[in-house]
Tab-separated table of C-alpha atoms and ligand atoms in Angstrom:
chain	number	residue	atom	x	y	z
A	1496	MET	CA	-16.059	10.372	-14.536
A	1497	ASN	CA	-14.046	13.496	-13.908
A	1498	ARG	CA	-11.669	13.298	-11.615
A	1499	ARG	CA	-12.470	16.279	-9.359
A	1500	ILE	CA	-15.932	14.953	-9.407
A	1501	ILE	CA	-15.091	11.808	-7.831
A	1502	ILE	CA	-13.369	13.121	-5.451
A	1503	PHE	CA	-15.392	15.984	-4.250
A	1504	THR	CA	-18.269	12.906	-4.134
A	1505	ILE	CA	-15.621	10.696	-1.961
A	1506	ILE	CA	-15.665	14.303	0.417
A	1507	ALA	CA	-19.539	14.316	0.491
A	1508	MET	CA	-20.000	10.891	0.947
A	1509	THR	CA	-17.978	11.079	3.662
A	1510	ILE	CA	-19.165	13.793	5.231
A	1511	ALA	CA	-22.467	12.150	5.074
A	1512	LEU	CA	-21.251	9.053	7.074
A	1513	ILE	CA	-19.571	10.619	9.395
A	1514	GLY	CA	-22.529	13.175	9.951
A	1515	LEU	CA	-25.552	9.433	9.849
A	1516	MET	CA	-22.423	8.198	11.852
A	1517	GLY	CA	-22.593	10.916	14.399
A	1518	ILE	CA	-26.407	11.237	14.827
A	1519	GLN	CA	-26.787	7.437	15.041
A	1520	ILE	CA	-24.116	7.530	18.321
A	1521	TYR	CA	-26.171	10.624	19.580
A	1522	TRP	CA	-29.670	8.682	19.447
A	1523	ILE	CA	-28.229	5.765	21.202
A	1524	GLN	CA	-27.025	7.914	23.932
A	1525	SER	CA	-30.160	9.575	24.375
A	1526	ALA	CA	-31.960	6.589	24.451
A	1527	SER	CA	-29.225	4.972	27.005
A	1528	ALA	CA	-30.197	7.945	29.316
A	1529	ILE	CA	-33.646	7.280	28.977
A	1530	LYS	CA	-33.195	4.226	30.211
A	1531	GLU	CA	-31.144	4.822	32.547
A	1532	ALA	CA	-34.157	7.602	33.866
A	1533	ASN	CA	-36.220	5.222	33.589
A	1534	PHE	CA	-34.572	1.978	35.563
A	1535	ARG	CA	-34.200	4.980	38.403
A	1536	ARG	CA	-37.639	5.424	38.496
A	1537	SER	CA	-38.725	1.814	38.348
A	1538	VAL	CA	-35.683	1.455	41.181
A	1539	ASN	CA	-37.352	4.382	43.281
A	1540	GLU	CA	-41.367	2.810	42.775
A	1541	ALA	CA	-40.044	-0.019	43.864
A	1542	MET	CA	-38.177	1.020	47.333
A	1543	VAL	CA	-41.127	3.224	47.640
A	1544	LYS	CA	-43.368	0.096	47.733
A	1545	VAL	CA	-41.084	-1.789	50.432
A	1546	VAL	CA	-40.768	0.965	52.751
A	1547	GLN	CA	-43.971	1.207	53.088
A	1548	LYS	CA	-44.755	-2.614	52.798
A	1549	VAL	CA	-42.223	-2.658	55.766
A	1550	GLU	CA	-43.313	0.092	57.840
A	1551	ARG	CA	-47.151	-1.815	57.152
A	1552	MET	CA	-45.536	-5.299	59.017
A	1553	GLU	CA	-43.973	-3.411	61.755
A	1554	LYS	CA	-47.100	-1.616	62.406
A	1555	SER	CA	-49.612	-4.753	62.263
A	1556	LYS	CA	-46.867	-6.939	64.358
A	1557	ALA	CA	-47.221	-4.123	66.789
A	1558	MET	CA	-50.988	-3.908	67.276
A	1559	LEU	CA	-50.210	-7.983	67.619
A	1560	THR	CA	-48.113	-8.079	70.236
A	1561	ASN	CA	-49.931	-4.369	72.130
A	1562	GLN	CA	-46.440	-2.926	72.095
A	1563	TYR	CA	-49.034	-0.748	69.737
A	1564	GLU	CA	-49.663	1.285	72.370
A	1565	SER	CA	-46.779	2.234	73.690
A	1566	MET	CA	-44.645	2.496	70.713
A	1567	LEU	CA	-47.147	5.187	69.921
A	1568	ASN	CA	-46.594	7.130	72.611
A	1569	PHE	CA	-43.329	6.883	72.139
A	1570	ASN	CA	-43.443	6.802	68.544
A	1571	ARG	CA	-40.372	4.056	68.590
A	1572	HIS	CA	-40.567	1.485	66.366
A	1573	LEU	CA	-39.680	-2.208	67.064
A	1574	THR	CA	-36.152	-3.678	65.989
A	1575	TYR	CA	-36.668	-5.410	62.890
A	1576	ASP	CA	-35.224	-8.653	64.222
A	1577	ASN	CA	-39.200	-8.726	65.386
A	1578	PHE	CA	-40.793	-8.560	63.097
A	1579	LEU	CA	-38.780	-9.023	59.334
A	1580	THR	CA	-36.030	-11.550	58.025
A	1581	VAL	CA	-32.883	-11.397	55.525
A	1582	GLY	CA	-35.203	-13.235	53.805
A	1583	ALA	CA	-38.512	-11.659	53.774
A	1584	MET	CA	-36.795	-8.910	52.880
A	1585	ASP	CA	-35.227	-10.054	49.865
A	1586	THR	CA	-38.465	-11.871	49.286
A	1587	LEU	CA	-40.167	-8.019	49.116
A	1588	ILE	CA	-37.429	-6.346	47.157
A	1589	LYS	CA	-36.802	-8.545	44.549
A	1590	LEU	CA	-40.901	-9.094	43.827
A	1591	GLN	CA	-40.975	-4.851	43.780
A	1592	LEU	CA	-37.938	-4.752	41.337
A	1593	ASN	CA	-38.914	-7.476	39.242
A	1594	ILE	CA	-42.599	-5.925	38.433
A	1595	ARG	CA	-40.964	-3.336	37.563
A	1596	GLY	CA	-38.939	-5.563	35.332
A	1597	VAL	CA	-36.216	-5.006	36.594
A	1598	ASP	CA	-34.077	-8.176	36.368
A	1599	THR	CA	-30.422	-8.402	38.028
A	1600	ARG	CA	-28.612	-8.305	40.628
A	1601	TYR	CA	-28.979	-5.955	43.590
A	1602	GLU	CA	-27.837	-6.042	47.167
A	1603	PHE	CA	-29.190	-4.660	50.273
A	1604	CYS	CA	-28.953	-3.634	53.646
A	1605	ILE	CA	-30.140	-1.389	56.362
A	1606	TYR	CA	-27.486	1.250	57.734
A	1607	LYS	CA	-27.884	4.109	60.469
A	1608	PRO	CA	-25.425	6.423	59.665
A	1609	GLU	CA	-25.660	8.078	62.918
A	1610	ARG	CA	-23.301	4.993	65.487
A	1611	GLN	CA	-22.650	4.069	61.185
A	1612	GLU	CA	-24.751	0.831	62.805
A	1613	PHE	CA	-25.733	-2.450	59.790
A	1614	LEU	CA	-29.227	-3.300	61.295
A	1615	MET	CA	-29.429	-5.638	58.341
A	1616	GLU	CA	-27.749	-7.051	55.133
A	1617	ARG	CA	-27.432	-9.644	53.090
A	1618	SER	CA	-24.016	-10.118	52.880
A	1619	PRO	CA	-21.176	-8.052	54.382
A	1620	ASP	CA	-18.748	-7.453	51.169
A	1621	PHE	CA	-20.983	-4.282	49.595
A	1622	ARG	CA	-20.754	-2.687	52.449
A	1623	LYS	CA	-18.705	0.309	51.354
A	1624	GLU	CA	-20.564	0.147	47.669
A	1625	LEU	CA	-23.843	0.034	49.612
A	1626	ILE	CA	-22.391	3.750	51.631
A	1627	GLU	CA	-20.683	4.819	48.684
A	1628	LYS	CA	-22.992	4.424	45.442
A	1629	GLY	CA	-26.296	2.829	47.010
A	1630	ASN	CA	-29.958	4.367	47.017
A	1631	ALA	CA	-30.643	5.745	49.885
A	1632	PHE	CA	-34.112	5.395	51.065
A	1633	ILE	CA	-35.428	6.854	54.771
A	1634	LEU	CA	-37.425	3.522	56.874
A	1635	PHE	CA	-39.670	5.201	59.526
A	1636	GLN	CA	-39.451	8.885	58.546
A	1637	ALA	CA	-42.736	9.493	61.014
A	1638	ASP	CA	-40.344	8.587	64.392
A	1639	ILE	CA	-38.930	11.805	65.159
A	1640	TYR	CA	-37.226	10.188	68.028
A	1641	THR	CA	-34.857	7.916	66.546
A	1642	SER	CA	-32.153	9.122	64.518
A	1643	PRO	CA	-33.163	8.493	60.764
A	1644	GLU	CA	-32.354	4.995	59.374
A	1645	TYR	CA	-31.656	3.652	55.716
A	1646	LEU	CA	-33.237	1.001	52.995
A	1647	LEU	CA	-29.870	1.009	50.881
A	1648	ILE	CA	-29.749	-0.783	47.679
A	1649	TYR	CA	-26.747	-0.866	44.972
A	1650	PHE	CA	-27.083	-3.148	42.101
A	1651	PRO	CA	-23.181	-4.303	40.717
A	1652	HIS	CA	-23.822	-4.747	37.376
A	1653	GLU	CA	-26.351	-2.080	36.878
A	1654	LYS	CA	-24.465	-0.873	33.592
A	1655	GLN	CA	-24.118	-4.183	32.259
A	1656	PHE	CA	-27.574	-4.487	32.836
A	1657	LEU	CA	-28.402	-0.814	30.621
A	1658	LEU	CA	-26.041	-2.379	28.150
A	1659	THR	CA	-28.425	-5.241	27.464
A	1660	GLU	CA	-31.202	-3.203	27.257
A	1661	LEU	CA	-29.235	-1.699	24.614
A	1662	TRP	CA	-26.999	-3.871	22.721
A	1663	GLY	CA	-29.782	-5.423	20.247
A	1664	MET	CA	-30.025	-1.726	18.795
A	1665	LEU	CA	-26.209	-0.928	18.772
A	1666	LEU	CA	-25.747	-4.255	17.356
A	1667	ILE	CA	-28.271	-3.802	14.423
A	1668	SER	CA	-26.669	0.233	14.369
A	1669	ILE	CA	-22.950	-1.555	14.040
A	1670	ILE	CA	-23.875	-4.007	11.369
A	1671	LEU	CA	-26.080	-1.324	8.855
A	1672	ILE	CA	-22.543	1.288	9.663
A	1673	ILE	CA	-20.146	-1.909	8.743
A	1674	VAL	CA	-22.305	-2.043	5.575
A	1675	ILE	CA	-22.540	1.187	4.383
A	1676	VAL	CA	-18.564	1.121	4.884
A	1677	TYR	CA	-18.341	-1.828	2.802
A	1678	SER	CA	-20.563	-0.314	0.144
A	1679	PHE	CA	-19.147	3.289	-0.215
A	1680	THR	CA	-15.863	1.945	0.005
A	1681	TYR	CA	-16.838	-0.537	-3.290
A	1682	THR	CA	-17.849	1.611	-5.015
A	1683	ILE	CA	-15.366	3.723	-4.286
A	1684	THR	CA	-12.373	0.999	-5.604
A	1685	THR	CA	-14.763	0.052	-8.779
A	1686	ILE	CA	-15.170	3.498	-9.782
A	1687	PHE	CA	-11.074	4.128	-10.157
A	1688	ARG	CA	-10.814	0.540	-11.792
A	1689	GLN	CA	-13.567	1.098	-14.277
A	1690	LYS	CA	-11.955	4.792	-14.410
A	1691	ARG	CA	-8.303	2.720	-15.673
A	1692	LEU	CA	-10.099	0.381	-17.162
A	1693	SER	CA	-11.304	3.287	-19.563
A	1694	GLU	CA	-8.006	5.284	-19.738
A	1695	MET	CA	-6.611	1.961	-20.954
A	1696	LYS	CA	-9.235	1.299	-23.657
A	1697	ASN	CA	-8.354	4.398	-24.882
A	1698	ASP	CA	-4.328	4.155	-24.593
A	1699	PHE	CA	-5.534	0.989	-26.898
A	1700	ILE	CA	-7.426	2.329	-29.481
A	1701	ASN	CA	-4.115	4.952	-29.939
A	1702	ASN	CA	-2.316	2.662	-30.100
A	1703	MET	CA	-3.928	0.453	-32.172
A	1704	THR	CA	-4.837	3.172	-35.099
A	1705	HIS	CA	-0.705	4.136	-35.145
A	1706	GLU	CA	0.474	0.074	-35.551
A	1707	PHE	CA	-2.423	-0.504	-38.125
A	1708	LYS	CA	-2.318	3.087	-39.724
A	1709	THR	CA	1.749	2.544	-40.943
A	1710	PRO	CA	1.442	-1.055	-43.006
A	1711	ILE	CA	-1.992	0.560	-44.537
A	1712	SER	CA	-0.162	3.676	-45.490
A	1713	THR	CA	2.820	1.512	-46.902
A	1714	ILE	CA	0.746	-0.418	-48.159
A	1715	SER	CA	-1.599	1.993	-50.042
A	1716	LEU	CA	1.796	4.187	-51.430
A	1717	ALA	CA	3.196	0.344	-53.123
A	1718	CYS	CA	-0.641	-0.122	-54.438
A	1719	GLU	CA	-0.418	3.782	-55.954
A	1720	ALA	CA	3.468	2.726	-57.584
A	1721	LEU	CA	1.768	-0.626	-58.849
A	1722	ALA	CA	-0.813	2.125	-60.428
A	1723	ASP	CA	1.621	3.476	-62.601
A	1724	LYS	CA	2.566	1.783	-66.395
A	1725	GLU	CA	5.442	2.555	-66.260
A	1726	LEU	CA	7.186	1.718	-62.828
A	1727	ARG	CA	5.520	-1.513	-63.398
A	1728	GLY	CA	7.241	-2.187	-66.405
A	1729	SER	CA	10.757	-2.472	-64.377
A	1730	GLY	CA	10.963	-6.468	-62.996
A	1731	GLU	CA	13.071	-5.551	-60.073
A	1732	PHE	CA	10.458	-2.918	-58.790
A	1733	LEU	CA	7.544	-4.880	-59.164
A	1734	GLU	CA	9.413	-7.230	-56.908
A	1735	SER	CA	10.230	-4.987	-53.622
A	1736	TYR	CA	6.481	-4.110	-53.856
A	1737	LEU	CA	5.335	-6.957	-53.645
A	1738	SER	CA	6.979	-8.201	-51.050
A	1739	MET	CA	6.521	-4.377	-49.391
A	1740	ILE	CA	2.833	-6.075	-49.586
A	1741	THR	CA	3.321	-8.961	-48.645
A	1742	GLU	CA	5.445	-8.004	-45.429
A	1743	GLU	CA	3.158	-5.552	-43.777
A	1744	ASN	CA	-0.096	-8.136	-44.685
A	1745	LYS	CA	1.300	-10.086	-42.265
A	1746	ARG	CA	2.380	-7.547	-39.871
A	1747	LEU	CA	-1.427	-6.278	-40.061
A	1748	ALA	CA	-2.040	-10.544	-39.275
A	1749	GLY	CA	-0.265	-11.044	-36.823
A	1750	MET	CA	-1.698	-7.406	-34.961
A	1751	ALA	CA	-5.472	-8.797	-35.757
A	1752	GLU	CA	-4.632	-12.723	-34.589
A	1753	LYS	CA	-3.117	-10.908	-31.073
A	1754	ILE	CA	-6.792	-8.885	-30.505
A	1755	LEU	CA	-8.820	-11.906	-31.259
A	1756	GLN	CA	-6.769	-14.495	-29.255
A	1757	THR	CA	-7.332	-11.905	-26.511
A	1758	ALA	CA	-10.857	-11.608	-26.294
A	1759	LEU	CA	-10.442	-15.465	-26.759
A	1760	ILE	CA	-8.436	-15.485	-23.893
A	1761	ASP	CA	-11.502	-13.251	-22.061
A	1762	LYS	CA	-14.262	-15.664	-23.204
A	1763	GLY	CA	-11.713	-19.252	-21.892
A	1764	GLN	CA	-12.018	-20.307	-25.287
A	1765	LEU	CA	-8.665	-20.307	-26.007
A	1766	LYS	CA	-7.493	-23.752	-28.074
A	1767	MET	CA	-4.199	-25.800	-26.978
A	1768	LYS	CA	-2.649	-28.605	-29.199
A	1769	ARG	CA	-1.023	-31.256	-26.312
A	1770	GLU	CA	1.295	-32.580	-29.084
A	1771	LYS	CA	4.656	-33.335	-27.807
A	1772	ILE	CA	6.914	-29.643	-28.954
A	1773	ASP	CA	10.432	-29.407	-28.445
A	1774	LEU	CA	11.451	-26.653	-27.266
A	1775	HIS	CA	14.892	-25.919	-27.852
A	1776	GLU	CA	13.557	-25.808	-32.253
A	1777	ILE	CA	11.084	-23.763	-30.928
A	1778	ILE	CA	13.459	-20.761	-29.197
A	1779	THR	CA	16.106	-21.762	-32.305
A	1780	ASP	CA	13.545	-20.593	-34.628
A	1781	VAL	CA	12.018	-17.492	-32.626
A	1782	ILE	CA	16.021	-16.534	-32.634
A	1783	LYS	CA	16.128	-16.852	-36.230
A	1784	ASN	CA	14.200	-14.305	-36.610
A	1785	LEU	CA	14.420	-11.568	-33.953
A	1786	ARG	CA	17.831	-11.585	-34.693
A	1787	ILE	CA	18.040	-8.828	-37.467
A	1788	GLN	CA	16.231	-6.180	-35.616
A	1789	VAL	CA	18.413	-6.890	-32.231
A	1790	GLU	CA	21.869	-6.717	-34.854
A	1791	ILE	CA	20.681	-3.352	-35.966
A	1792	LYS	CA	20.801	-1.907	-32.600
A	1793	ASP	CA	23.944	-3.286	-31.865
A	1794	GLY	CA	23.050	-6.007	-29.295
A	1795	GLU	CA	22.797	-9.581	-29.251
A	1796	ILE	CA	21.105	-12.439	-28.444
A	1797	LYS	CA	23.019	-15.788	-26.524
A	1798	ARG	CA	20.960	-18.891	-25.478
A	1799	ARG	CA	22.152	-21.326	-23.313
A	1800	PHE	CA	20.317	-24.741	-23.468
A	1801	LYS	CA	20.966	-26.248	-20.078
A	1802	ALA	CA	18.430	-28.559	-20.144
A	1803	THR	CA	18.360	-32.265	-21.574
A	1804	ILE	CA	15.159	-33.139	-21.688
A	1805	SER	CA	14.072	-30.013	-23.891
A	1806	GLN	CA	10.598	-32.054	-24.999
A	1807	ILE	CA	7.122	-30.428	-23.705
A	1808	GLU	CA	3.707	-31.730	-24.254
A	1809	GLY	CA	1.856	-27.823	-25.537
A	1810	ASP	CA	0.633	-26.235	-27.923
A	1811	LYS	CA	3.523	-25.254	-30.923
A	1812	VAL	CA	2.359	-22.151	-31.722
A	1813	HIS	CA	1.409	-20.814	-28.658
A	1814	VAL	CA	4.184	-21.426	-26.943
A	1815	THR	CA	6.223	-20.344	-29.937
A	1816	ASN	CA	4.342	-16.889	-29.272
A	1817	LEU	CA	5.069	-17.127	-25.739
A	1818	VAL	CA	8.901	-17.193	-26.658
A	1819	TYR	CA	8.242	-14.437	-29.079
A	1820	ASN	CA	6.459	-12.597	-26.612
A	1821	LEU	CA	8.825	-12.220	-24.052
A	1822	LEU	CA	12.315	-11.846	-26.331
A	1823	ASP	CA	10.469	-9.171	-28.394
A	1824	ASN	CA	9.214	-7.244	-25.113
A	1825	ALA	CA	13.289	-8.061	-23.791
A	1826	ASN	CA	13.963	-6.378	-27.184
A	1827	LYS	CA	11.948	-3.546	-27.248
A	1828	TYR	CA	12.140	-2.190	-23.724
A	1829	SER	CA	15.463	-2.453	-24.288
A	1830	PRO	CA	16.368	0.964	-25.746
A	1831	LYS	CA	20.518	0.846	-25.792
A	1832	LYS	CA	23.148	-2.561	-27.406
A	1833	PRO	CA	20.157	-5.073	-26.389
A	1834	MET	CA	22.170	-8.212	-24.600
A	1835	ILE	CA	19.704	-11.154	-24.017
A	1836	ARG	CA	20.457	-14.240	-23.105
A	1837	ILE	CA	17.347	-17.067	-22.951
A	1838	ILE	CA	18.900	-19.655	-20.629
A	1839	THR	CA	16.933	-23.206	-20.468
A	1840	GLU	CA	17.341	-26.012	-17.366
A	1841	ASN	CA	15.696	-29.083	-16.633
A	1842	ALA	CA	13.514	-28.577	-12.817
A	1843	SER	CA	11.936	-32.247	-10.935
A	1844	ASN	CA	9.488	-32.677	-13.847
A	1845	GLY	CA	10.047	-29.849	-16.572
A	1846	ILE	CA	12.059	-27.298	-17.583
A	1847	VAL	CA	12.704	-23.222	-16.710
A	1848	ILE	CA	13.395	-21.240	-19.383
A	1849	THR	CA	15.088	-17.975	-18.648
A	1850	ILE	CA	14.794	-14.435	-19.823
A	1851	GLU	CA	16.950	-11.632	-19.306
A	1852	ASP	CA	17.934	-8.542	-20.548
A	1853	ASN	CA	19.416	-4.783	-18.883
A	1854	GLY	CA	16.600	-3.133	-20.604
A	1855	ILE	CA	14.356	-0.459	-19.441
A	1856	GLY	CA	13.693	-2.686	-16.345
A	1857	ILE	CA	10.277	-2.535	-14.469
A	1858	GLY	CA	9.891	-0.992	-11.129
A	1859	LYS	CA	8.443	-2.853	-8.021
A	1860	ASN	CA	4.777	-1.361	-7.598
A	1861	GLU	CA	4.320	-2.194	-11.397
A	1862	GLN	CA	5.752	-6.232	-11.610
A	1863	LYS	CA	2.291	-7.350	-10.704
A	1864	LYS	CA	0.402	-4.938	-13.183
A	1865	ILE	CA	2.160	-5.817	-16.483
A	1866	PHE	CA	0.730	-9.244	-16.314
A	1867	GLU	CA	-3.086	-7.539	-16.449
A	1868	LYS	CA	-4.610	-7.165	-20.203
A	1869	LEU	CA	-3.350	-3.381	-22.248
A	1870	TYR	CA	-1.560	-2.222	-19.600
A	1871	ARG	CA	1.179	-0.397	-19.660
A	1872	VAL	CA	4.137	1.072	-17.679
A	1873	PRO	CA	3.643	4.466	-18.353
A	1874	THR	CA	6.820	6.500	-19.693
A	1875	GLY	CA	6.255	10.045	-19.708
A	1876	ASN	CA	6.018	9.242	-24.122
A	1877	ILE	CA	4.013	5.989	-24.349
A	1878	HIS	CA	3.905	6.251	-27.845
A	1879	GLU	CA	7.894	6.282	-27.864
A	1880	VAL	CA	8.047	1.524	-28.399
A	1881	ARG	CA	5.069	1.293	-29.994
A	1882	GLY	CA	2.465	-1.829	-28.140
A	1883	PHE	CA	-1.020	-3.246	-27.467
A	1884	GLY	CA	0.036	-4.337	-23.760
A	1885	LEU	CA	-1.087	-7.347	-24.810
A	1886	GLY	CA	2.008	-9.376	-24.877
A	1887	LEU	CA	2.269	-10.386	-21.192
A	1888	ASN	CA	-1.841	-10.785	-20.498
A	1889	TYR	CA	-1.208	-13.843	-23.411
A	1890	VAL	CA	1.777	-14.944	-21.526
A	1891	LYS	CA	0.319	-15.443	-18.309
A	1892	ALA	CA	-2.819	-17.325	-19.968
A	1893	ILE	CA	-0.519	-19.825	-22.427
A	1894	VAL	CA	1.627	-20.234	-19.433
A	1895	GLU	CA	-1.315	-21.063	-17.274
A	1896	GLU	CA	-3.747	-23.072	-19.830
A	1897	HIS	CA	0.268	-25.505	-19.533
A	1898	LYS	CA	0.259	-25.497	-16.304
A	1899	GLY	CA	3.507	-23.995	-15.692
A	1900	ARG	CA	4.600	-20.404	-13.540
A	1901	ILE	CA	5.639	-17.427	-14.862
A	1902	SER	CA	7.663	-15.076	-12.851
A	1903	ILE	CA	9.385	-11.992	-12.739
A	1904	GLU	CA	12.589	-10.089	-11.163
A	1905	SER	CA	13.957	-6.296	-12.060
A	1906	GLU	CA	14.994	-3.488	-11.510
A	1907	VAL	CA	14.526	-0.281	-13.269
A	1908	ASN	CA	17.390	0.950	-15.988
A	1909	LYS	CA	19.476	-2.816	-15.001
A	1910	GLY	CA	17.178	-5.036	-16.645
A	1911	SER	CA	14.661	-7.813	-16.412
A	1912	LYS	CA	14.051	-11.177	-15.424
A	1913	PHE	CA	11.558	-13.081	-16.379
A	1914	LYS	CA	11.603	-17.392	-15.751
A	1915	VAL	CA	8.636	-19.529	-16.814
A	1916	PHE	CA	8.524	-23.159	-15.951
A	1917	LEU	CA	6.557	-25.632	-18.340
A	1918	PRO	CA	6.085	-28.741	-17.197
A	1919	PHE	CA	6.596	-32.294	-18.681
A	1920	THR	CA	3.334	-33.108	-19.043
A	1921	ILE	CA	-0.243	-31.163	-18.788
A	1922	LYS	CA	-2.236	-32.949	-15.497
A	1923	GLU	CA	-5.130	-31.569	-14.635
B	2739	ATP	N1	11.290	-7.026	-20.510
B	2739	ATP	C1	10.849	-5.986	-20.655
B	2739	ATP	N2	11.476	-4.335	-20.051
B	2739	ATP	C2	10.404	-3.690	-19.356
B	2739	ATP	N3	9.400	-3.336	-19.224
B	2739	ATP	C3	8.503	-4.384	-19.589
B	2739	ATP	C4	9.717	-6.041	-20.252
B	2739	ATP	N4	8.452	-6.537	-20.389
B	2739	ATP	C5	7.474	-5.683	-20.463
B	2739	ATP	N5	7.524	-4.746	-20.204
B	2739	ATP	C6	6.470	-3.881	-19.599
B	2739	ATP	O1	4.843	-4.373	-19.040
B	2739	ATP	C7	4.313	-3.384	-19.825
B	2739	ATP	C8	3.048	-4.451	-20.720
B	2739	ATP	O2	4.496	-5.378	-21.566
B	2739	ATP	P1	3.272	-5.869	-22.624
B	2739	ATP	O3	4.107	-7.432	-23.502
B	2739	ATP	O4	2.414	-6.741	-22.543
B	2739	ATP	O5	2.649	-5.206	-23.601
B	2739	ATP	P2	3.358	-4.646	-24.848
B	2739	ATP	O6	4.666	-5.024	-24.943
B	2739	ATP	O7	3.296	-2.977	-24.750
B	2739	ATP	O8	2.780	-4.538	-26.488
B	2739	ATP	P3	2.344	-5.883	-27.092
B	2739	ATP	O9	0.655	-5.828	-27.112
B	2739	ATP	O10	2.825	-5.517	-28.146
B	2739	ATP	O11	2.688	-6.950	-26.460
B	2739	ATP	C9	5.192	-3.144	-21.099
B	2739	ATP	O12	4.201	-2.106	-21.901
B	2739	ATP	C10	6.449	-2.106	-20.329
B	2739	ATP	O13	6.334	-0.944	-19.944
B	2740	MG	MG1	4.820	-6.809	-25.519
């Protein structure tokens, strides 16, 4: 996919996501406003009912005690302690609120602002809140001779009560948003990973074609020469062409083998033999094979066998390839006079092999990636040094099969140091 299309999609999706979140927040806010309005209405209705009931109670009490007439004349009402206890008032309010679904703690009082007097209260702790934030309902409105008295009600946990009614909706919204954001980032990272993989595969195919082309064309040239009857006459030529064909054929087989091994690693079908092998012998053999290539560049491979026990349990072919790959890299990525050192040491239960070079080195960010399949550190010109990016992936798989460890220390333009630990015995 085109990079611009991906970036455009990301921006579009981000905007859509932010938009959706905005709409969600708006809906929740409106829902909360509606809840609050409902709450206010229920409280109002309940308190109007309470006021009516209180007034009715006062009237019947006045009638019973024959004070009705005198009261009516003066339009005065009885004092509260004559007909209403705090407990009765509390029951009345609770009933009316509960009928309307208002089930949260409340505080109430009857207050006379003119004399700043509390005519009835449950506890004096909420006076300030009741006066400042409470809802007020006038009592005995018809009583025009006394200054107004108010029934005040205050809900200390009003916010929490409204929120608990909304929390279900909030929770679902938050979960949905998290799911969407997670899927979104997962999709984007997958797209980028796939894109990188497809680029690496392209590089690999390019590399492979180049790598295969050289030996193929050398072989075909040699075959052409051999087809020439005049040339075939000379034994010396015949000999050199045949060895050329054999060499190039070996190279081709080696490359095909490398690709096949990687396929086996992928499928988890790498077959390991378990035999006693001597690491010092293996290293000496590999150095013998590589020495000429290093010396051509005026370089040197030095070995220091400090390990006193050099035998381990493992697969000779794979361990040879492992050492070969590391030494081959040390040589390939040291453009000038490679000075390569290979050291073995005994650790408590195995052998540590250190391979050090003075080459181009690997940056911190790349160090994690070089063990990935097909990964090659990007340089200006990737074909400067030939390779498939399979070597270290294979090395890592072999180290893991032997229950060992591999680590790297490297600095750009200074050199690299690979450390491989292989245990004496492979314990599952
Ligand atoms: N000793 C080293 N010094 C500097 N860079 C290195 C060294 N070893 C590996 N690298 C970097 O790590 C990359 C991966 O190495 P790896 O051996 O897996 O692949 P390769 O050498 O490119 O190809 P091949 O499959 O032929 O080995 C290399 O392309 C190179 O950029
Ligand atoms: Mg390599």
